[in-house]
PDB file of C-alpha atoms in Angstrom:
ATOM      1  CA  ALA A   1      -0.248  -3.196   7.156  1.00 73.00           C
ATOM      2  CA  GLN A   2       1.205  -0.101   5.453  1.00 78.00           C
ATOM      3  CA  SER A   3       0.773   0.700   2.237  1.00 86.00           C
ATOM      4  CA  VAL A   4       0.707   3.863  -0.247  1.00 92.00           C
ATOM      5  CA  ALA A   5      -1.415   4.051  -3.250  1.00 95.00           C
ATOM      6  CA  GLN A   6      -0.870   6.035  -6.150  1.00 96.00           C
ATOM      7  CA  PRO A   7      -4.140   6.353  -8.333  1.00 96.00           C
ATOM      8  CA  GLU A   8      -2.698   7.705 -11.352  1.00 96.00           C
ATOM      9  CA  ASP A   9      -0.624   5.539 -13.811  1.00 95.00           C
ATOM     10  CA  GLN A  10       0.278   8.717 -15.932  1.00 97.00           C
ATOM     11  CA  VAL A  11      -0.021  12.288 -15.639  1.00 98.00           C
ATOM     12  CA  ASN A  12       0.396  14.681 -18.588  1.00 98.00           C
ATOM     13  CA  VAL A  13       0.473  18.440 -17.846  1.00 98.00           C
ATOM     14  CA  ALA A  14       1.676  21.555 -20.406  1.00 98.00           C
ATOM     15  CA  GLU A  15       5.008  22.958 -19.587  1.00 98.00           C
ATOM     16  CA  GLY A  16       4.603  26.188 -17.305  1.00 97.00           C
ATOM     17  CA  ASN A  17       1.292  24.715 -15.776  1.00 98.00           C
ATOM     18  CA  PRO A  18       1.090  23.552 -12.333  1.00 98.00           C
ATOM     19  CA  LEU A  19       1.730  19.784 -11.456  1.00 97.00           C
ATOM     20  CA  THR A  20       0.279  17.236  -8.985  1.00 98.00           C
ATOM     21  CA  VAL A  21       0.723  13.834  -8.542  1.00 98.00           C
ATOM     22  CA  LYS A  22      -1.356  12.013  -6.062  1.00 98.00           C
ATOM     23  CA  CYS A  23      -0.353   9.732  -2.961  1.00 97.00           C
ATOM     24  CA  THR A  24      -2.386   8.081  -0.485  1.00 97.00           C
ATOM     25  CA  TYR A  25      -1.406   6.302   2.417  1.00 93.00           C
ATOM     26  CA  SER A  26      -2.420   3.542   5.073  1.00 90.00           C
ATOM     27  CA  VAL A  27      -0.183   3.594   8.349  1.00 83.00           C
ATOM     28  CA  SER A  28      -0.073   2.367  11.821  1.00 78.00           C
ATOM     29  CA  GLY A  29       0.966   5.412  13.942  1.00 78.00           C
ATOM     30  CA  ASN A  30       2.740   8.212  12.876  1.00 79.00           C
ATOM     31  CA  PRO A  31       3.980   8.114   8.843  1.00 84.00           C
ATOM     32  CA  TYR A  32       6.878   8.393   7.218  1.00 88.00           C
ATOM     33  CA  LEU A  33       6.642   9.232   3.701  1.00 92.00           C
ATOM     34  CA  PHE A  34       8.651   9.894   0.955  1.00 93.00           C
ATOM     35  CA  TRP A  35       8.787  10.834  -2.882  1.00 96.00           C
ATOM     36  CA  TYR A  36      10.926   9.718  -5.367  1.00 96.00           C
ATOM     37  CA  VAL A  37      11.671  10.489  -9.190  1.00 96.00           C
ATOM     38  CA  GLN A  38      13.335   7.906 -11.443  1.00 94.00           C
ATOM     39  CA  TYR A  39      14.995   8.719 -15.098  1.00 91.00           C
ATOM     40  CA  PRO A  40      15.462   6.056 -17.760  1.00 84.00           C
ATOM     41  CA  ASN A  41      17.813   3.448 -16.576  1.00 77.00           C
ATOM     42  CA  ARG A  42      18.625   5.007 -13.526  1.00 82.00           C
ATOM     43  CA  GLY A  43      17.793   4.321  -9.704  1.00 86.00           C
ATOM     44  CA  LEU A  44      15.407   6.356  -7.644  1.00 91.00           C
ATOM     45  CA  GLN A  45      16.457   9.861  -6.708  1.00 93.00           C
ATOM     46  CA  PHE A  46      15.068  11.206  -3.427  1.00 91.00           C
ATOM     47  CA  LEU A  47      12.991  14.279  -3.874  1.00 95.00           C
ATOM     48  CA  LEU A  48      11.535  15.192  -0.278  1.00 94.00           C
ATOM     49  CA  LYS A  49      10.214  13.764   2.777  1.00 92.00           C
ATOM     50  CA  TYR A  50       7.772  14.067   5.701  1.00 91.00           C
ATOM     51  CA  ILE A  51       8.264  13.224   9.111  1.00 86.00           C
ATOM     52  CA  THR A  52       6.622  15.690  11.318  1.00 82.00           C
ATOM     53  CA  GLY A  53       6.810  19.432  11.299  1.00 84.00           C
ATOM     54  CA  ASP A  54       5.214  21.849   9.108  1.00 88.00           C
ATOM     55  CA  ASN A  55       2.789  20.150   6.546  1.00 91.00           C
ATOM     56  CA  LEU A  56       4.134  21.401   3.488  1.00 95.00           C
ATOM     57  CA  VAL A  57       7.449  19.907   2.625  1.00 94.00           C
ATOM     58  CA  LYS A  58       9.934  21.634   0.226  1.00 95.00           C
ATOM     59  CA  GLY A  59      12.380  19.423  -1.499  1.00 93.00           C
ATOM     60  CA  SER A  60      14.795  19.479  -4.894  1.00 91.00           C
ATOM     61  CA  TYR A  61      13.978  21.101  -8.156  1.00 92.00           C
ATOM     62  CA  GLY A  62      11.291  23.084  -6.972  1.00 95.00           C
ATOM     63  CA  PHE A  63       8.753  19.961  -5.976  1.00 97.00           C
ATOM     64  CA  GLU A  64       6.998  19.976  -2.727  1.00 97.00           C
ATOM     65  CA  ALA A  65       4.708  18.161  -1.250  1.00 97.00           C
ATOM     66  CA  GLU A  66       1.492  18.527   1.134  1.00 95.00           C
ATOM     67  CA  PHE A  67       1.113  16.160   4.158  1.00 94.00           C
ATOM     68  CA  ASN A  68      -3.001  16.128   4.920  1.00 94.00           C
ATOM     69  CA  LYS A  69      -3.382  14.011   7.891  1.00 92.00           C
ATOM     70  CA  SER A  70      -7.261  14.163   7.734  1.00 93.00           C
ATOM     71  CA  GLN A  71      -7.571  12.780   3.971  1.00 94.00           C
ATOM     72  CA  THR A  72      -4.347  10.603   4.314  1.00 94.00           C
ATOM     73  CA  SER A  73      -2.789  12.142   1.406  1.00 96.00           C
ATOM     74  CA  PHE A  74       1.028  13.037   0.276  1.00 97.00           C
ATOM     75  CA  HIS A  75       0.335  14.764  -2.915  1.00 98.00           C
ATOM     76  CA  LEU A  76       3.573  16.181  -4.584  1.00 98.00           C
ATOM     77  CA  LYS A  77       3.419  19.502  -6.702  1.00 98.00           C
ATOM     78  CA  LYS A  78       5.403  21.851  -8.542  1.00 98.00           C
ATOM     79  CA  PRO A  79       4.185  25.617  -9.352  1.00 97.00           C
ATOM     80  CA  SER A  80       5.389  25.183 -13.131  1.00 97.00           C
ATOM     81  CA  ALA A  81       6.136  22.155 -14.713  1.00 97.00           C
ATOM     82  CA  LEU A  82       9.295  21.904 -16.819  1.00 97.00           C
ATOM     83  CA  VAL A  83       9.825  19.312 -19.702  1.00 96.00           C
ATOM     84  CA  SER A  84      12.931  17.821 -17.632  1.00 95.00           C
ATOM     85  CA  ASP A  85      10.461  16.837 -14.949  1.00 96.00           C
ATOM     86  CA  SER A  86       9.188  14.198 -17.267  1.00 96.00           C
ATOM     87  CA  ALA A  87       9.922  10.652 -15.544  1.00 96.00           C
ATOM     88  CA  LEU A  88       8.689   8.107 -12.849  1.00 96.00           C
ATOM     89  CA  TYR A  89       7.432   9.143  -9.532  1.00 97.00           C
ATOM     90  CA  PHE A  90       7.094   6.993  -6.492  1.00 96.00           C
ATOM     91  CA  CYS A  91       5.953   7.708  -3.291  1.00 96.00           C
ATOM     92  CA  ALA A  92       6.743   5.611  -0.002  1.00 93.00           C
ATOM     93  CA  VAL A  93       5.762   5.087   3.387  1.00 89.00           C
ATOM     94  CA  ARG A  94       8.565   3.905   6.044  1.00 82.00           C
ATOM     95  CA  ASP A  95       7.281  -0.093   7.474  1.00 70.00           C
ATOM     96  CA  TYR A  96       6.009   0.011  10.886  1.00 63.00           C
ATOM     97  CA  GLY A  97       8.807  -1.278  13.441  1.00 63.00           C
ATOM     98  CA  GLU A  98      12.626  -1.257  13.835  1.00 53.00           C
ATOM     99  CA  THR A  99      13.219  -1.537  10.401  1.00 60.00           C
ATOM    100  CA  TYR A 100      14.328   0.066   6.979  1.00 60.00           C
ATOM    101  CA  LYS A 101      12.262  -1.236   4.722  1.00 72.00           C
ATOM    102  CA  TYR A 102      10.120   1.064   2.882  1.00 82.00           C
ATOM    103  CA  ILE A 103       6.761   0.401   0.973  1.00 87.00           C
ATOM    104  CA  PHE A 104       6.410   2.035  -2.642  1.00 91.00           C
ATOM    105  CA  GLY A 105       3.224   2.883  -4.222  1.00 93.00           C
ATOM    106  CA  THR A 106       3.180   1.670  -8.164  1.00 93.00           C
ATOM    107  CA  GLY A 107       4.962   4.897  -9.472  1.00 95.00           C
ATOM    108  CA  THR A 108       3.024   7.779 -11.647  1.00 97.00           C
ATOM    109  CA  ARG A 109       4.947   8.233 -14.923  1.00 96.00           C
ATOM    110  CA  LEU A 110       4.801  12.325 -15.455  1.00 97.00           C
ATOM    111  CA  LYS A 111       4.765  13.629 -18.993  1.00 97.00           C
ATOM    112  CA  VAL A 112       5.281  17.460 -19.635  1.00 97.00           C
ATOM    113  CA  LEU A 113       4.416  18.834 -23.145  1.00 96.00           C
ATOM    114  CA  ALA A 114       6.378  21.570 -24.625  1.00 94.00           C
TER     115      ALA A 114
ATOM    116  CA  LYS B   1      30.972  11.421  -0.642  1.00 64.00           C
ATOM    117  CA  ALA B   2      30.762   8.598  -3.038  1.00 77.00           C
ATOM    118  CA  GLY B   3      27.244   7.126  -3.751  1.00 91.00           C
ATOM    119  CA  VAL B   4      25.519   3.779  -3.556  1.00 95.00           C
ATOM    120  CA  THR B   5      27.728   1.827  -6.364  1.00 96.00           C
ATOM    121  CA  GLN B   6      26.132  -1.373  -7.806  1.00 97.00           C
ATOM    122  CA  THR B   7      28.059  -4.097  -9.921  1.00 97.00           C
ATOM    123  CA  PRO B   8      27.714  -4.893 -12.910  1.00 97.00           C
ATOM    124  CA  ARG B   9      25.360  -2.392 -14.432  1.00 95.00           C
ATOM    125  CA  TYR B  10      24.117  -4.815 -16.809  1.00 96.00           C
ATOM    126  CA  LEU B  11      24.198  -8.621 -17.320  1.00 96.00           C
ATOM    127  CA  ILE B  12      22.813 -11.135 -19.528  1.00 98.00           C
ATOM    128  CA  LYS B  13      22.624 -14.776 -18.285  1.00 98.00           C
ATOM    129  CA  THR B  14      21.066 -17.940 -19.343  1.00 98.00           C
ATOM    130  CA  ARG B  15      18.327 -19.559 -17.672  1.00 98.00           C
ATOM    131  CA  GLY B  16      19.337 -22.015 -15.067  1.00 98.00           C
ATOM    132  CA  GLN B  17      22.501 -20.250 -14.068  1.00 98.00           C
ATOM    133  CA  GLN B  18      22.906 -18.305 -10.976  1.00 98.00           C
ATOM    134  CA  VAL B  19      24.132 -14.428 -10.624  1.00 98.00           C
ATOM    135  CA  THR B  20      25.531 -12.752  -8.277  1.00 98.00           C
ATOM    136  CA  LEU B  21      25.174  -8.988  -7.892  1.00 98.00           C
ATOM    137  CA  SER B  22      26.821  -6.243  -5.680  1.00 98.00           C
ATOM    138  CA  CYS B  23      26.218  -3.701  -3.686  1.00 98.00           C
ATOM    139  CA  SER B  24      28.850  -0.978  -1.952  1.00 97.00           C
ATOM    140  CA  PRO B  25      26.408   1.546   0.414  1.00 96.00           C
ATOM    141  CA  ILE B  26      27.391   4.948   1.314  1.00 94.00           C
ATOM    142  CA  SER B  27      29.988   4.949   3.920  1.00 92.00           C
ATOM    143  CA  GLY B  28      28.471   4.727   7.292  1.00 89.00           C
ATOM    144  CA  HIS B  29      25.211   3.496   5.949  1.00 90.00           C
ATOM    145  CA  ARG B  30      24.859  -0.031   7.609  1.00 89.00           C
ATOM    146  CA  SER B  31      21.413  -0.559   6.312  1.00 89.00           C
ATOM    147  CA  VAL B  32      21.274  -2.223   2.906  1.00 93.00           C
ATOM    148  CA  SER B  33      17.767  -2.908   0.863  1.00 93.00           C
ATOM    149  CA  TRP B  34      17.455  -4.838  -2.156  1.00 96.00           C
ATOM    150  CA  TYR B  35      14.515  -4.318  -4.567  1.00 95.00           C
ATOM    151  CA  GLN B  36      13.368  -5.970  -7.923  1.00 96.00           C
ATOM    152  CA  GLN B  37      11.598  -3.696 -10.401  1.00 94.00           C
ATOM    153  CA  THR B  38       9.832  -4.886 -13.308  1.00 92.00           C
ATOM    154  CA  PRO B  39       7.180  -3.138 -15.411  1.00 84.00           C
ATOM    155  CA  GLY B  40       4.629  -5.204 -14.316  1.00 79.00           C
ATOM    156  CA  GLN B  41       5.013  -5.559 -10.714  1.00 80.00           C
ATOM    157  CA  GLY B  42       6.855  -2.309  -9.883  1.00 85.00           C
ATOM    158  CA  LEU B  43       9.357  -2.264  -6.886  1.00 90.00           C
ATOM    159  CA  GLN B  44       9.218  -5.287  -5.028  1.00 92.00           C
ATOM    160  CA  PHE B  45      11.411  -5.600  -1.702  1.00 91.00           C
ATOM    161  CA  LEU B  46      13.565  -8.750  -1.581  1.00 94.00           C
ATOM    162  CA  PHE B  47      15.290  -7.758   1.780  1.00 91.00           C
ATOM    163  CA  GLU B  48      17.153  -5.789   4.119  1.00 91.00           C
ATOM    164  CA  TYR B  49      20.553  -6.368   5.836  1.00 92.00           C
ATOM    165  CA  PHE B  50      21.641  -4.168   8.986  1.00 89.00           C
ATOM    166  CA  SER B  51      25.139  -4.878  10.134  1.00 89.00           C
ATOM    167  CA  GLU B  52      25.486  -8.573   8.769  1.00 93.00           C
ATOM    168  CA  THR B  53      22.149  -9.502   9.591  1.00 92.00           C
ATOM    169  CA  GLN B  54      18.980 -10.007   7.490  1.00 92.00           C
ATOM    170  CA  ARG B  55      16.292  -7.905   9.447  1.00 86.00           C
ATOM    171  CA  ASN B  56      13.540  -8.401   6.669  1.00 85.00           C
ATOM    172  CA  LYS B  57      12.211 -10.764   3.726  1.00 89.00           C
ATOM    173  CA  GLY B  58       9.967 -10.336   1.197  1.00 90.00           C
ATOM    174  CA  ASN B  59       7.801 -12.837  -0.427  1.00 90.00           C
ATOM    175  CA  PHE B  60      10.496 -13.868  -3.207  1.00 95.00           C
ATOM    176  CA  PRO B  61      11.580 -18.040  -3.325  1.00 96.00           C
ATOM    177  CA  GLY B  62      14.421 -19.371  -1.596  1.00 96.00           C
ATOM    178  CA  ARG B  63      16.597 -18.750  -5.290  1.00 97.00           C
ATOM    179  CA  PHE B  64      16.835 -15.313  -4.294  1.00 98.00           C
ATOM    180  CA  SER B  65      19.445 -14.889  -0.991  1.00 97.00           C
ATOM    181  CA  GLY B  66      21.966 -12.483  -0.160  1.00 97.00           C
ATOM    182  CA  ARG B  67      24.312 -11.117   2.588  1.00 97.00           C
ATOM    183  CA  GLN B  68      26.188  -8.268   3.896  1.00 97.00           C
ATOM    184  CA  PHE B  69      29.746  -8.239   5.067  1.00 96.00           C
ATOM    185  CA  SER B  70      31.648  -6.322   8.078  1.00 94.00           C
ATOM    186  CA  ASN B  71      32.380  -3.720   5.928  1.00 92.00           C
ATOM    187  CA  SER B  72      28.707  -3.100   5.149  1.00 93.00           C
ATOM    188  CA  ARG B  73      28.916  -4.001   1.084  1.00 96.00           C
ATOM    189  CA  SER B  74      25.850  -6.654   0.088  1.00 97.00           C
ATOM    190  CA  GLU B  75      25.548  -9.246  -2.500  1.00 98.00           C
ATOM    191  CA  MET B  76      22.423 -10.641  -3.367  1.00 98.00           C
ATOM    192  CA  ASN B  77      22.506 -14.389  -5.430  1.00 98.00           C
ATOM    193  CA  VAL B  78      19.751 -15.263  -7.551  1.00 98.00           C
ATOM    194  CA  SER B  79      19.976 -19.181  -8.392  1.00 96.00           C
ATOM    195  CA  THR B  80      18.753 -21.146 -11.297  1.00 97.00           C
ATOM    196  CA  LEU B  81      17.516 -17.957 -12.899  1.00 98.00           C
ATOM    197  CA  GLU B  82      13.936 -18.104 -14.613  1.00 98.00           C
ATOM    198  CA  LEU B  83      13.134 -15.933 -17.592  1.00 97.00           C
ATOM    199  CA  GLY B  84      10.794 -13.967 -15.050  1.00 96.00           C
ATOM    200  CA  ASP B  85      14.110 -12.675 -13.169  1.00 97.00           C
ATOM    201  CA  SER B  86      14.752 -10.408 -16.025  1.00 97.00           C
ATOM    202  CA  ALA B  87      14.506  -7.126 -14.017  1.00 96.00           C
ATOM    203  CA  LEU B  88      16.285  -4.260 -12.695  1.00 95.00           C
ATOM    204  CA  TYR B  89      17.801  -4.728  -9.271  1.00 97.00           C
ATOM    205  CA  LEU B  90      18.078  -1.788  -7.118  1.00 96.00           C
ATOM    206  CA  CYS B  91      20.235  -1.450  -4.037  1.00 96.00           C
ATOM    207  CA  ALA B  92      19.517   1.320  -1.297  1.00 94.00           C
ATOM    208  CA  SER B  93      21.424   2.157   1.834  1.00 93.00           C
ATOM    209  CA  SER B  94      20.309   4.251   4.619  1.00 87.00           C
ATOM    210  CA  GLU B  95      22.038   5.567   8.254  1.00 82.00           C
ATOM    211  CA  GLY B  96      18.648   4.760   9.639  1.00 70.00           C
ATOM    212  CA  GLY B  97      15.974   6.500  11.264  1.00 64.00           C
ATOM    213  CA  GLY B  98      13.530   8.656   8.959  1.00 67.00           C
ATOM    214  CA  TYR B  99      16.727   9.768   6.632  1.00 74.00           C
ATOM    215  CA  GLY B 100      15.313   7.798   3.823  1.00 80.00           C
ATOM    216  CA  TYR B 101      17.139   5.623   0.861  1.00 86.00           C
ATOM    217  CA  THR B 102      20.092   6.305  -1.407  1.00 91.00           C
ATOM    218  CA  PHE B 103      19.583   4.046  -4.448  1.00 94.00           C
ATOM    219  CA  GLY B 104      22.663   2.796  -6.680  1.00 95.00           C
ATOM    220  CA  SER B 105      21.647   3.097 -10.235  1.00 94.00           C
ATOM    221  CA  GLY B 106      20.739  -0.509 -10.735  1.00 95.00           C
ATOM    222  CA  THR B 107      21.853  -3.801 -12.253  1.00 96.00           C
ATOM    223  CA  ARG B 108      19.934  -4.707 -15.531  1.00 96.00           C
ATOM    224  CA  LEU B 109      19.497  -8.659 -15.426  1.00 97.00           C
ATOM    225  CA  THR B 110      18.337 -10.166 -18.690  1.00 97.00           C
ATOM    226  CA  VAL B 111      17.673 -14.001 -18.698  1.00 98.00           C
ATOM    227  CA  VAL B 112      17.696 -15.333 -22.025  1.00 97.00           C
TER     228      VAL B 112
END
């Protein structure tokens, strides 16, 4: 079965420092991988996705993610964190087959400290 | 174009009652999925509809049901509400393939 894991419940980083939010996956076949961000009392917002092509994917708000097939990882990164990046981040993988069901990780709360 | 619209935004119900939540997807999106989000369980998949047919269902009791109309709008219904049903219910629509979801802002249901 498809699955994703986000090993960190919370990540703290100082403003201006680089940030990484980790995600590993387990899929049958080629993965469709996504990152979403959620601000308080809001739905999830799409950040970026990997389907095929370059392993480094660039997304919204200066975020990027690196697809690593050998390590089955899809870590979210940003070179310089902003206080406004503080939010809940979810990694997701599309389930196998002709379906639009997505499986989400448990979420990582990012706290950027001023 | 307009995003995914969920109504109502907030709802307070009494245990034992039933509730209906509504979701209007982005125009042209035929797939609508529903998720329950709670602090303890994270995002739990409820069901997915495509062209008025339920294609996937998560591990929720039969009290949770849904439907999709010909215009792709979807509703989910929870009968005999329990305190544990208090959650943020998120609707997401997709145009398919690898495009991912667009989420609505959710309906916050509180059962008292």
